[in-house]
Coordinates of C-alpha atoms in Angstrom, one line a residue:
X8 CA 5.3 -4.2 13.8
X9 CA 5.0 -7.2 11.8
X10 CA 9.0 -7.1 11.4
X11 CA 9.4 -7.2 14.6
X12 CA 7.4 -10.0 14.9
X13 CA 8.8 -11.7 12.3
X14 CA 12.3 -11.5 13.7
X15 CA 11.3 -12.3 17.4
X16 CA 9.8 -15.7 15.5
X17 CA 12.9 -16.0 13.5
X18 CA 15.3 -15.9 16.8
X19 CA 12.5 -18.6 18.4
X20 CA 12.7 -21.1 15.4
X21 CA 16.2 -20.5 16.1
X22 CA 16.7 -21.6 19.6
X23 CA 14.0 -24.7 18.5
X24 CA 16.3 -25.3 15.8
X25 CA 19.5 -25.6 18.0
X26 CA 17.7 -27.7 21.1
X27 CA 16.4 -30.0 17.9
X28 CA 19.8 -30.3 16.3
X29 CA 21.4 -30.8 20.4
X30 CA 19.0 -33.7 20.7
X31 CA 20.0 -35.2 17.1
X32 CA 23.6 -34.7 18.3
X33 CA 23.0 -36.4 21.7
X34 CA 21.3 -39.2 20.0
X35 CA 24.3 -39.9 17.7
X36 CA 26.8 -39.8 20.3
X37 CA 25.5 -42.3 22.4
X38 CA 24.8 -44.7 19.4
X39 CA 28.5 -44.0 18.3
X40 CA 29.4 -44.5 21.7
X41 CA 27.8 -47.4 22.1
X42 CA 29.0 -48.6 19.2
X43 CA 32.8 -47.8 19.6
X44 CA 32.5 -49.1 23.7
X45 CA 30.3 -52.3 23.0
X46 CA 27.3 -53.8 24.4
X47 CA 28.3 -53.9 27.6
X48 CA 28.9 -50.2 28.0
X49 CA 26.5 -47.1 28.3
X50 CA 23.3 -48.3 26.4
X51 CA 23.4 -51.5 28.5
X52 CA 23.7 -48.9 31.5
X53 CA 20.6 -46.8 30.3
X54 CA 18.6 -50.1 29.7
X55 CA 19.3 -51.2 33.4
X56 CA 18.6 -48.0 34.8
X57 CA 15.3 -47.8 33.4
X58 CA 14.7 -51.4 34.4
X59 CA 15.5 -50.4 38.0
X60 CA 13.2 -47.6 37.9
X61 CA 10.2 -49.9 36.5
X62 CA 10.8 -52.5 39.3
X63 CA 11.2 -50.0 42.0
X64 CA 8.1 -48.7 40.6
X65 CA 6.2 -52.1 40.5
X66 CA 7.1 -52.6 44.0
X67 CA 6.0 -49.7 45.2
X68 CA 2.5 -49.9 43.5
X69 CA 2.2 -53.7 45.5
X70 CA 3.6 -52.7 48.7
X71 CA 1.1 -49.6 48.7
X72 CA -2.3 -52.2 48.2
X73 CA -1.2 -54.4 50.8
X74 CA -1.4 -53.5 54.9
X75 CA 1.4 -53.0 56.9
X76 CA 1.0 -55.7 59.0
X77 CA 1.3 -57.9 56.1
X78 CA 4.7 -56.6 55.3
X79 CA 5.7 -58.2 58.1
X80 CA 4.8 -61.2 57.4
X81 CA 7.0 -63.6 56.4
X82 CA 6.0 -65.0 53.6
X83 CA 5.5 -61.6 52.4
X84 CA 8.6 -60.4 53.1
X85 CA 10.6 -63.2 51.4
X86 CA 9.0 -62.7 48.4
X87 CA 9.5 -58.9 48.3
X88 CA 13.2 -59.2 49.6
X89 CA 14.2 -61.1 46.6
X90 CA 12.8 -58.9 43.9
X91 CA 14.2 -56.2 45.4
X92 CA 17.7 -57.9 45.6
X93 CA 17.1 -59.0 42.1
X94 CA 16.6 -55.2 41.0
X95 CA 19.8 -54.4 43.6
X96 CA 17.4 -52.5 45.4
X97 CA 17.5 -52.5 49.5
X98 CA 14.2 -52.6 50.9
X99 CA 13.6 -51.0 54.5
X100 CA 10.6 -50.9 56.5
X101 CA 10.3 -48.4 59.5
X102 CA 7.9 -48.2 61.8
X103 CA 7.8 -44.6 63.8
X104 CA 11.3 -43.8 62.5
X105 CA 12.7 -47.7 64.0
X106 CA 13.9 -50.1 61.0
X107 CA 11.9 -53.3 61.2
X108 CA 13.3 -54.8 58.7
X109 CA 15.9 -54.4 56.0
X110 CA 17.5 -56.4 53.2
X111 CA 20.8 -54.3 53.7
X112 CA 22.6 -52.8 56.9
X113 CA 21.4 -49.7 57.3
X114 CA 22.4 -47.3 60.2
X115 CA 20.6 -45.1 62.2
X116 CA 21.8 -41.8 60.5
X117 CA 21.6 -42.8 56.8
X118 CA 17.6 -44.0 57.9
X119 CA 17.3 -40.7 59.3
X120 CA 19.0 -38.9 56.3
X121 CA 16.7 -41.3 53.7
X122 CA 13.5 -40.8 55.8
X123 CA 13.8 -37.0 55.8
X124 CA 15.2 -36.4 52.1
X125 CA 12.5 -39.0 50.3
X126 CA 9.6 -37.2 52.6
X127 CA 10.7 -33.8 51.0
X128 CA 11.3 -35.3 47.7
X129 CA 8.8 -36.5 44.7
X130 CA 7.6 -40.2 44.4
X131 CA 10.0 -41.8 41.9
X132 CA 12.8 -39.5 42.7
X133 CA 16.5 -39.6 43.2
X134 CA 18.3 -38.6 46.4
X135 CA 21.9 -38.3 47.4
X136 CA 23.2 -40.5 50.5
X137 CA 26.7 -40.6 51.4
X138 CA 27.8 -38.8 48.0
X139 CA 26.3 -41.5 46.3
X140 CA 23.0 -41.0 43.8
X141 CA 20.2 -43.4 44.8
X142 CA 16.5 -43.9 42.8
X143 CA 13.7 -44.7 45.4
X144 CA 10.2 -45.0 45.8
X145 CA 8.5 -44.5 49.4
X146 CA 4.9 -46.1 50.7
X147 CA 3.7 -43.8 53.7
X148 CA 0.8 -46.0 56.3
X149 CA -0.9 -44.6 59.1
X150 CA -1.4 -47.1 61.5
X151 CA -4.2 -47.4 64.2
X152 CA -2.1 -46.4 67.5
X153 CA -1.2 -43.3 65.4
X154 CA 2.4 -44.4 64.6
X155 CA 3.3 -44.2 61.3
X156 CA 4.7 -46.7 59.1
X157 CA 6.9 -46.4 55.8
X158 CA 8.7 -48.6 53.4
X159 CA 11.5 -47.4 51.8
X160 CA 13.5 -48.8 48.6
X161 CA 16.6 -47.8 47.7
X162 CA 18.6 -48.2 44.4
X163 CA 21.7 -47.0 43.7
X164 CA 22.4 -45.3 40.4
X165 CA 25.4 -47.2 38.7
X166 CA 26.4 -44.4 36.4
X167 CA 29.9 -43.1 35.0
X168 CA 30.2 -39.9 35.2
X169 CA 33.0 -39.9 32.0
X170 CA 30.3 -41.0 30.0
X171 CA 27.6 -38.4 30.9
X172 CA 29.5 -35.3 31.7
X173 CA 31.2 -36.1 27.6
X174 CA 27.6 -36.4 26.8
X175 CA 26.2 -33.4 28.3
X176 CA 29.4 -31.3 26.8
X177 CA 28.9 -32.5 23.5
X178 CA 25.2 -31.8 23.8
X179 CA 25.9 -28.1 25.1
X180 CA 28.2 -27.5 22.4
X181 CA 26.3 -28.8 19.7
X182 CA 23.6 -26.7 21.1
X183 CA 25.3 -23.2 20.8
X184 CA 27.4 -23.6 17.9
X185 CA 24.1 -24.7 15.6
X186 CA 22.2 -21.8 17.9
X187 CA 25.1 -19.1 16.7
X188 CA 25.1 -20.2 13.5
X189 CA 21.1 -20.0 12.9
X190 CA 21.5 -16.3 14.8
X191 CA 24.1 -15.7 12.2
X192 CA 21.6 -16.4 9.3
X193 CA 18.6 -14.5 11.1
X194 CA 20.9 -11.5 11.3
X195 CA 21.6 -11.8 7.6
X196 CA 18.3 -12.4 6.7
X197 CA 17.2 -9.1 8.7
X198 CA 20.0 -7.0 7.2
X199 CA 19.4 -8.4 3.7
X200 CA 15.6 -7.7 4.1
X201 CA 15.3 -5.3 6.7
X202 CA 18.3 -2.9 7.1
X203 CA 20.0 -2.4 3.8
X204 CA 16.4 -1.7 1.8
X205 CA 15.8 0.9 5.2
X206 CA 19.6 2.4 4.3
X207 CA 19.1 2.8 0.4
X208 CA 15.3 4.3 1.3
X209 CA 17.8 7.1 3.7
X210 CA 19.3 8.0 0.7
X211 CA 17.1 8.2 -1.9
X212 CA 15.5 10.5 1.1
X213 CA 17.8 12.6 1.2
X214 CA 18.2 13.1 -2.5
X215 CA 14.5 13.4 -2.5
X216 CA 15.2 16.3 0.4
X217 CA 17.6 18.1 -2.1
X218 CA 15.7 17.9 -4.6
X219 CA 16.8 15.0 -7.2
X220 CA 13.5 13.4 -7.8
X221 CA 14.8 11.1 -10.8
X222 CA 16.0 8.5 -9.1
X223 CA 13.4 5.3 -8.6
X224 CA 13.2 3.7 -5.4
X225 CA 13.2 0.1 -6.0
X226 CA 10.5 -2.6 -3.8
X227 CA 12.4 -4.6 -2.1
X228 CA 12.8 -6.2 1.3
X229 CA 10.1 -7.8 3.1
X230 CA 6.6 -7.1 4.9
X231 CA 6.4 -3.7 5.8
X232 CA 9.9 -2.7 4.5
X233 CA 8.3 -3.4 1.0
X234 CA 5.3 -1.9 1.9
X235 CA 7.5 1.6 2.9
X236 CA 9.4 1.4 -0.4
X237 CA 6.2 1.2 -2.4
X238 CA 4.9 4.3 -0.5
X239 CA 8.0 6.1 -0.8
X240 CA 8.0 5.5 -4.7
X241 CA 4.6 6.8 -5.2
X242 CA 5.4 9.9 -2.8
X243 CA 8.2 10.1 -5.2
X244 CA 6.0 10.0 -8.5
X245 CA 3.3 12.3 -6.9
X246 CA 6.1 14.5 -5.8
X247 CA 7.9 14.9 -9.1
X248 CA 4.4 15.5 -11.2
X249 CA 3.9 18.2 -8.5
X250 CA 6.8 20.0 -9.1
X251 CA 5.7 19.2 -12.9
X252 CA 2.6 20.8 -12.7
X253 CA 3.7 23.6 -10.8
X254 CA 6.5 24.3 -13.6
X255 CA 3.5 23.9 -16.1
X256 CA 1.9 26.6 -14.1
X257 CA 4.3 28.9 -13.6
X258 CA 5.6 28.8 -17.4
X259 CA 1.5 28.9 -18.3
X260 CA 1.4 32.1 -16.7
X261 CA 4.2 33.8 -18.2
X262 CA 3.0 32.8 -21.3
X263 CA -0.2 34.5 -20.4
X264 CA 1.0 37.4 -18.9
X265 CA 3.5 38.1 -21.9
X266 CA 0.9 37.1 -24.7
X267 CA -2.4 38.5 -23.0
X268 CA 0.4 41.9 -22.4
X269 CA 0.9 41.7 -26.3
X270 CA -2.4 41.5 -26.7
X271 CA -4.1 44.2 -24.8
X272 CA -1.4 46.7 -26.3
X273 CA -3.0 47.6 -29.1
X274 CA -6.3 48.4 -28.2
X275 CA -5.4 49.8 -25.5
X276 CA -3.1 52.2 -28.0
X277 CA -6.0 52.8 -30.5
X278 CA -8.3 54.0 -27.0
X279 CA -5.2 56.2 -26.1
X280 CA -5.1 57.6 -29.4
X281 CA -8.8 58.2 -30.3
X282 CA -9.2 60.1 -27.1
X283 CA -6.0 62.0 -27.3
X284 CA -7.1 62.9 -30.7
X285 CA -10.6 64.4 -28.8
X286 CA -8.3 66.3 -26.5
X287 CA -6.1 67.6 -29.3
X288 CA -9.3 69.2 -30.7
X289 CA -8.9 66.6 -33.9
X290 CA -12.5 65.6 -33.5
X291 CA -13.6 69.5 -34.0
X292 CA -17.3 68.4 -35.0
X293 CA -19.6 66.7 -32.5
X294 CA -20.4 64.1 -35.0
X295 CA -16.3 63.4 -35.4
X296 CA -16.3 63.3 -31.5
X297 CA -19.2 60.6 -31.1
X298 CA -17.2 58.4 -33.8
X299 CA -13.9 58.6 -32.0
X300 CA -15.8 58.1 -28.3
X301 CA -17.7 55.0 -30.2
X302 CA -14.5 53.5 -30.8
X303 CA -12.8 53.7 -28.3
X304 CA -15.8 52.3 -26.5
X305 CA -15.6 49.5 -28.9
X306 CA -12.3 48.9 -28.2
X307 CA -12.2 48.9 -24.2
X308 CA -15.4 46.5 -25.0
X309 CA -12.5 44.3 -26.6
X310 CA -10.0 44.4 -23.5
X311 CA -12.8 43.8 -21.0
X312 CA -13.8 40.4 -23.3
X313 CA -10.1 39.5 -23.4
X314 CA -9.2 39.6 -19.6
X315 CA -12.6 37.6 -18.6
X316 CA -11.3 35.4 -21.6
X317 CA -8.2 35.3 -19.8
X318 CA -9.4 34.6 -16.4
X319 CA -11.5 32.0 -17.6
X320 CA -9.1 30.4 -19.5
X321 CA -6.6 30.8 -16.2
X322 CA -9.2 28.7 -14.1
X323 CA -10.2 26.0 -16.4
X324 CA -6.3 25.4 -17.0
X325 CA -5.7 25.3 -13.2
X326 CA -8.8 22.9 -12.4
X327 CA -10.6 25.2 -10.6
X328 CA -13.9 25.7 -12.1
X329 CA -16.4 23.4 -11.1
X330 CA -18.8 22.1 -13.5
X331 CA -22.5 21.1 -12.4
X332 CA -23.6 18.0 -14.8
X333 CA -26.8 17.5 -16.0
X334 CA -28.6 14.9 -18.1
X335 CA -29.7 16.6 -21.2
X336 CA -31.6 15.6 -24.5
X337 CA -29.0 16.6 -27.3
X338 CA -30.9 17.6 -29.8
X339 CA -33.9 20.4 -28.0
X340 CA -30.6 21.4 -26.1
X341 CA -28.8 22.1 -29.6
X342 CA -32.2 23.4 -30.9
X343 CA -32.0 26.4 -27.7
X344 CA -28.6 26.9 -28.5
X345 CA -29.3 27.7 -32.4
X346 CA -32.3 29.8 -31.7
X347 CA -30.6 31.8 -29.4
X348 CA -27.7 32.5 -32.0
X349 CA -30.0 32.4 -34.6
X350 CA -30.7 37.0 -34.8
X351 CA -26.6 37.5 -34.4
X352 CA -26.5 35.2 -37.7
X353 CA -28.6 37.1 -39.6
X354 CA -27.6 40.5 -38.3
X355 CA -23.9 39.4 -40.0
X356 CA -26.1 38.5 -43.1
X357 CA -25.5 34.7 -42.2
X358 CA -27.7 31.5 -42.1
X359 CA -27.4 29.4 -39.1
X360 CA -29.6 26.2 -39.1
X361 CA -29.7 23.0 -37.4
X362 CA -30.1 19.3 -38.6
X363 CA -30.1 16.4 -36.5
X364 CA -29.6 12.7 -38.1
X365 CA -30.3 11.1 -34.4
X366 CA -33.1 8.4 -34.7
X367 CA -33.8 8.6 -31.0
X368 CA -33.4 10.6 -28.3
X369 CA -30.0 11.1 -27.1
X370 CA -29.2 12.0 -23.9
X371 CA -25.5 13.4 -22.4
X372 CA -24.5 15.1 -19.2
X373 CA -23.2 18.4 -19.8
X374 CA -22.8 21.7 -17.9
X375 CA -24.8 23.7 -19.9
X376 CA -24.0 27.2 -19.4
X377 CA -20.2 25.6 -19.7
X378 CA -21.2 24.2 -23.4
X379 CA -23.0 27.4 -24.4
X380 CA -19.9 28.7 -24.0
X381 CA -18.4 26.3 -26.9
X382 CA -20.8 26.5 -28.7
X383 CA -20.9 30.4 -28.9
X384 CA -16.6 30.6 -28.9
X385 CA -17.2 28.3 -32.4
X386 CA -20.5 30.3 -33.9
X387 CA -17.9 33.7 -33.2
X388 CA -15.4 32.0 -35.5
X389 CA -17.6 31.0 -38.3
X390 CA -18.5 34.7 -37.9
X391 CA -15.6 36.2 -38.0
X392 CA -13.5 34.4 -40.4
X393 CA -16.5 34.3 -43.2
X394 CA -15.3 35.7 -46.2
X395 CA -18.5 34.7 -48.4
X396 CA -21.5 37.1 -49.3
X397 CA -23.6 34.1 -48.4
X398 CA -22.3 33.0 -45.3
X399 CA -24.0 29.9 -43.8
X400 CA -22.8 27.6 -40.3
X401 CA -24.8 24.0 -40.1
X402 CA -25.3 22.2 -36.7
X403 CA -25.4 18.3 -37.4
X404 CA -25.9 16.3 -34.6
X405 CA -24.9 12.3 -34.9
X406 CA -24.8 9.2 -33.1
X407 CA -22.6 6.0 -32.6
X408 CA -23.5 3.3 -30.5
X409 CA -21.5 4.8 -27.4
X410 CA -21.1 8.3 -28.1
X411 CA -23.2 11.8 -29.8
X412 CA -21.3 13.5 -32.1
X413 CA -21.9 17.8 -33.3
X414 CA -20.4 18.8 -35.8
X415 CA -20.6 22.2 -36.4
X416 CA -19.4 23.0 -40.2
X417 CA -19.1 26.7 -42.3
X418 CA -18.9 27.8 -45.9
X419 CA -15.8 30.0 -45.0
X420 CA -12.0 30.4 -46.3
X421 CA -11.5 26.9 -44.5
X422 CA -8.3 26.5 -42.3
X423 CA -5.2 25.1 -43.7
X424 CA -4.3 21.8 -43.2
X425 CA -1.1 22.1 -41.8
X426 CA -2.9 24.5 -39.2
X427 CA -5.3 22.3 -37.5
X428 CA -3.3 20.7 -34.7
X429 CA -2.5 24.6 -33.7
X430 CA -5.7 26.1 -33.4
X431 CA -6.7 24.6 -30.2
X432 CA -3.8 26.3 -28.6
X433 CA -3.8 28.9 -26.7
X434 CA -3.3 32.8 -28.4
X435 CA -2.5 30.5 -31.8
X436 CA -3.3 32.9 -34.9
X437 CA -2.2 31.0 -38.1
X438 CA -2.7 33.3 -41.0
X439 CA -2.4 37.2 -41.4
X440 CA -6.5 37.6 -41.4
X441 CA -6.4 35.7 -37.7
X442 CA -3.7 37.4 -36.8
X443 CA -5.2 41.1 -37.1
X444 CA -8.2 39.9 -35.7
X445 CA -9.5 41.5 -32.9
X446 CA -9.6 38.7 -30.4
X447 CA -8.0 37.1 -27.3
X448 CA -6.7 33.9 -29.0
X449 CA -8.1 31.8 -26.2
X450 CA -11.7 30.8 -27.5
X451 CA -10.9 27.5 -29.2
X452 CA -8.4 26.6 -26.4
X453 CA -11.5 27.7 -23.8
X454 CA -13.7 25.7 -26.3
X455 CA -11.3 22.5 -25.7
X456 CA -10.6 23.2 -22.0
X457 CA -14.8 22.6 -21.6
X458 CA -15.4 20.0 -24.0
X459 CA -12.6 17.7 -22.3
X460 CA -13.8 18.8 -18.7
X461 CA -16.6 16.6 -20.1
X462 CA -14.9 13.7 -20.4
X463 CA -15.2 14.4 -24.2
X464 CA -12.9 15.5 -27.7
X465 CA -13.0 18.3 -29.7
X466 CA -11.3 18.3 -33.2
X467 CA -11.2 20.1 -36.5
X468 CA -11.9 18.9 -40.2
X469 CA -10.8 21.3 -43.1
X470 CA -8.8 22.3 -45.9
X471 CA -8.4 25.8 -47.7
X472 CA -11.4 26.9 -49.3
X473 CA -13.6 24.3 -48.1
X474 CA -14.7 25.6 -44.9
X475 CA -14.1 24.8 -41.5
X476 CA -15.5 21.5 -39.6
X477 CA -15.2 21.2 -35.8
X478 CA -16.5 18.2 -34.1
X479 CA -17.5 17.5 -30.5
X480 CA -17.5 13.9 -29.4
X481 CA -19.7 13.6 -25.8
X482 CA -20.6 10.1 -23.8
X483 CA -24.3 9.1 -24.3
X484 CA -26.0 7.7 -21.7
X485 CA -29.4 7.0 -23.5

């Protein structure tokens, strides 16, 4: 809308433009004419005719405050003969359609003609009479036995027609010839600004249609056009990480599929087995039965842990698990969280305590059935990988001036160093001891989906031998 607008008030500055330069144009040519004729010419002609018009004028004005009667009078009439001769005006006064007086012959049919053209006319007109142009000016009086009485003046116009018709065509011509040229730039502003950007936005459409979503699309033009390209660009960019994402997706779930499928194959094999070794009458005792059935119990237990691991992991990759924040004192949160781990620790013959170097109360916002889930996916790795008779796992809980810090540190093996920007991936298993583990792969990559769902980082500090150190960096807000 607004280019339309804009190019409606382009084409109207335009035609203003054109009647400007015409009037310029006009003005020129009668000073050069004026100049190349002489004094005696055109501008003396102008100058008269407008002195004509200002007597005729001034005549009028005193002929309409005095009475009719009084035109009559001699003394009056003397007087107003001469300044109208002196203006070469002919002065007539009629009483009920009869000629009084005049300062010219005047017969019956031009009165008749004059009386009925200046009646239709405006005061300070022009009328024609016998081909000629004539200015006049016309004083109307009722009188008292209901005639009515007028006074006509009557100048003729002393023009040449050489002069004006020239100046009219010169005008005219001037007029169109700047108007076509100022149409010419309008239209070349519009296609410069409006219809090429619009063209090159077709194409990149198309190409965008058929897929080719490399290409930028450029701001340009003006008003809305510009407007249109920046919205087309950001279509574009939303488009293309889209089709991104979607990719991301689609390769994320092969990957799953083939890994978790990998995976799942050998416990499923060892539950295949054990029972097929029950049906094969291997387990021939009922205590040799129980041990098999145990197992493969323990293993289906596995594959159930590794699909909801899966799903999980599936969800909080694809954005669709919702988390419900809650402001939360840090360290009695940390304090549940190590009680409740607390019997599994010691069961595996390990120590799990907690120490806090806070000096205040810090408070986060966390979901926290989401973070017990961290928390528990680390405390099952400290587990698992311990290779120590005295196996310990430390909670220290830390604060800088805008963020809380856990770290939660073991005495195990440690993780190589060239390992550590692996193990947050997903199904990563660096050495042979993680690779046999019984596992999904996914609980440190779970662990880093949550913690950054958080608006917060998760890392890992270690070195062979010197135990493993991951860190959780969470916004305070207290």
């Amino acid at each position: 809308m607004q280019v339309m607008k804009r190019f409606f008030a382009m084409n109207a500055l335009a035609m203003l433009g054109a009647l400007a330069v015409a009037a310029l144009a006009a003005a020129i040519f009668v000073a050069g004419f004026a100049q190349v004729a002489g004094s005696e010419a055109n501008l003396r002609e102008l100058e008269k005719l407008l002195e004509v018009r200002a007597g005729i004028a001034e005549l009028r004005n005193e002929a309409a405050a005095a009475e009719f009667d009084a035109l009559l009078e001699e003394r009056n009439r003397e007087r107003l003969s001469e300044r109208a001769k002196a203006i070469g005006a002919t002065l007539v006064v009629v009483r009920d359609r009869t000629a009084l007086y005049a300062t010219e012959p005047i017969g019956a049919v031009d009165l008749e003609r004059s009386l009925a053209l200046t009646d239709r006319a405006a005061a300070s007109d022009t009328v024609e009479l016998s081909g000629k142009p004539y200015m006049f000016a016309r004083v109307d009086y009722d009188l008292p036995s209901r005639e009515r009485g007028t006074l006509l003046l009557l100048a003729p116009m002393q023009l040449r027609p050489d002069f004006y018709l020239l100046l009219v065509g010169v005008t005219v011509g001037v007029f169109f010839l700047t108007f076509l040229l100022l149409n010419l730039w309008v239209s070349y502003r519009f296609a410069r600004d409006v219809v090429a950007p619009v063209s090159r936005l077709k194409d990149a459409a198309v190409r965008i249609s058929e897929g080719d979503l490399n290409g930028g699309i450029a701001e340009e033009g003006d008003g809305e056009v510009r407007e249109l390209c920046r919205t087309l660009e950001l279509m574009r960019i939303k488009l293309k990480e889209a089709v991104y994402l979607q990719r991301k997706y689609d390769e994320n779930r092969s990957f799953l599929v083939s890994s978790i499928s990998h995976d799942l194959k050998t416990p499923v094999t060892s539950i295949r087995g054990y029972i097929e070794g029950i049906l094969d009458g291997v387990a021939h005792t009922p205590e040799k039965t129980r041990a098999y059935l145990e197992t493969a119990r323990s293993k289906a237990m596995l594959v159930n842990a590794m699909i909801d691991d899966l799903l999980l992991y599936s969800k909080l990759d694809l954005n669709q698990l919702p988390y419900h924040l809650e402001r939360t004192d840090l360290e009695r949160y940390f304090e549940d969280c190590v009680s409740d781990h607390r019997y599994e620790f010691e069961r595996a013959g390990m120590r799990l305590t907690l120490r806090s170097e806070l000096d205040e109360a810090i408070v986060v916002m966390v979901d926290r059935e989401r973070m017990k889930r961290v928390v528990q996916n680390i405390f099952d790795n400290a587990k698992k990988y311990m290779n120590k008779d005295e196996g310990e796992a430390t909670v220290l809980l830390r604060a800088t001036p805008s963020s809380a810090i856990v770290e939660i540190r073991d005495n195990g093996h440690g993780i190589p160093e060239e390992e550590l920007p692996h193990i947050f991936d997903r199904f990563y298993r660096g050495d042979p001891s993680r690779r046999s583990a019984e596992s999904s792969g996914l609980g440190l990559a779970i662990a880093k989906q949550i913690v950054e769902g958080h608006n917060g980082k998760i890392w890992a500090r270690s070195g062979a031998g010197e135990g493993a150190r991951i860190l959780i960096s969470l916004n305070r807000y207290g």
